[in-house]
């Protein structure tokens, strides 16, 4: 078995790493910490442009349809830069709606894929 990343996976990792580390300077992290926003909105928009927000969303729903390996590459870059963007929550919510939701929820998934809507999760212990 070959456990090496593919060329495409390495390119995704490098692009995400550059984007996150370039944005998350000490000054921006301090400013975000004091601003009271839930996430770094400018960085989120920068993630939407190359499609990092839809890597794991199925192709049938309009996403890239890649997979967990690619998602983990961008999450690793996000964590390394301390980037405060809801990448995994958004993709998990959109993928769940795409896979298990009914047709009435399709517009939510479409907005998530287009980047015009941001989905998140609410997990409640029973």
XYZ file of C-alpha atoms in Angstrom:
126
model
C 0.000 0.000 0.000
C 1.138 3.487 -0.839
C 0.486 5.968 1.966
C 2.155 8.925 0.273
C 0.043 11.942 -0.588
C -0.776 12.357 -4.248
C 0.439 15.379 -6.164
C -3.063 16.884 -5.953
C -3.207 16.329 -2.187
C 0.209 17.940 -1.710
C -0.900 20.912 -3.824
C -4.027 21.338 -1.682
C -1.946 21.145 1.487
C 0.572 23.706 0.212
C -2.114 26.103 -0.982
C -4.043 25.865 2.279
C -0.841 26.227 4.299
C 0.169 29.367 2.428
C -3.292 30.898 2.646
C -3.647 30.256 6.370
C -0.141 31.251 7.423
C -0.120 34.381 5.246
C -3.406 35.544 6.743
C -2.861 34.579 10.376
C -0.187 37.013 11.418
C 0.241 37.760 15.121
C -1.437 41.129 14.611
C -4.484 39.642 12.862
C -4.832 36.930 15.494
C -4.764 39.590 18.236
C -7.261 41.762 16.368
C -9.612 38.827 15.845
C -9.361 37.849 19.503
C -10.531 41.317 20.516
C -13.195 41.899 17.833
C -15.888 39.541 19.111
C -16.561 37.854 15.757
C -17.361 34.150 15.739
C -14.804 33.455 13.002
C -12.361 35.263 10.706
C -14.754 36.415 8.020
C -12.115 37.743 5.613
C -10.200 34.479 5.827
C -13.438 32.535 5.303
C -14.031 34.420 2.045
C -10.440 33.658 1.038
C -11.121 29.954 1.685
C -14.289 30.044 -0.422
C -12.553 31.449 -3.516
C -10.382 28.354 -4.207
C -13.082 25.974 -2.937
C -11.520 24.911 0.362
C -14.966 25.200 1.949
C -16.395 22.443 -0.295
C -13.628 19.847 -0.650
C -15.466 17.058 1.141
C -18.974 17.899 -0.067
C -20.077 15.243 -2.606
C -19.775 16.050 -6.309
C -23.433 15.151 -6.798
C -24.274 18.085 -4.517
C -21.887 20.425 -6.328
C -18.854 20.064 -4.081
C -15.403 18.803 -4.994
C -16.196 15.299 -3.759
C -12.657 14.697 -2.612
C -12.380 13.139 0.779
C -11.185 13.091 4.329
C -7.506 13.002 3.375
C -7.837 16.300 1.531
C -9.969 17.800 4.290
C -7.407 16.788 6.891
C -4.703 18.546 4.863
C -6.533 21.875 5.081
C -7.482 21.313 8.725
C -3.831 20.656 9.523
C -2.900 23.952 7.864
C -5.744 25.684 9.697
C -4.605 24.368 13.060
C -0.970 25.203 12.423
C -1.869 28.822 11.694
C -4.521 29.082 14.449
C -6.986 30.106 11.736
C -10.483 30.615 13.091
C -12.759 29.481 10.264
C -15.526 26.819 10.407
C -14.176 24.565 7.650
C -14.919 21.149 9.151
C -18.294 22.102 10.648
C -19.484 23.656 7.402
C -18.436 20.675 5.292
C -19.766 18.103 7.730
C -23.135 19.865 7.916
C -23.380 20.289 4.125
C -22.296 16.710 3.452
C -24.780 15.368 5.983
C -27.634 17.349 4.433
C -26.569 16.273 0.927
C -26.358 12.603 1.883
C -29.296 12.236 4.263
C -31.535 15.282 3.828
C -34.633 15.424 1.695
C -35.124 17.596 -1.391
C -36.430 20.467 0.719
C -32.932 20.912 2.147
C -31.212 21.056 -1.261
C -31.187 24.886 -1.359
C -29.193 24.934 1.891
C -26.600 22.614 0.374
C -26.470 24.681 -2.819
C -25.824 27.838 -0.811
C -23.142 26.046 1.208
C -21.365 24.877 -1.945
C -21.619 28.317 -3.559
C -20.174 29.926 -0.462
C -23.185 32.207 -0.085
C -24.358 30.280 2.962
C -22.443 29.051 5.970
C -23.648 25.906 7.717
C -22.699 24.827 11.173
C -23.635 22.134 13.655
C -25.374 21.984 16.954
C -24.566 18.817 18.845
C -26.697 18.144 21.860
C -26.095 15.284 24.237
C -29.184 13.360 25.185
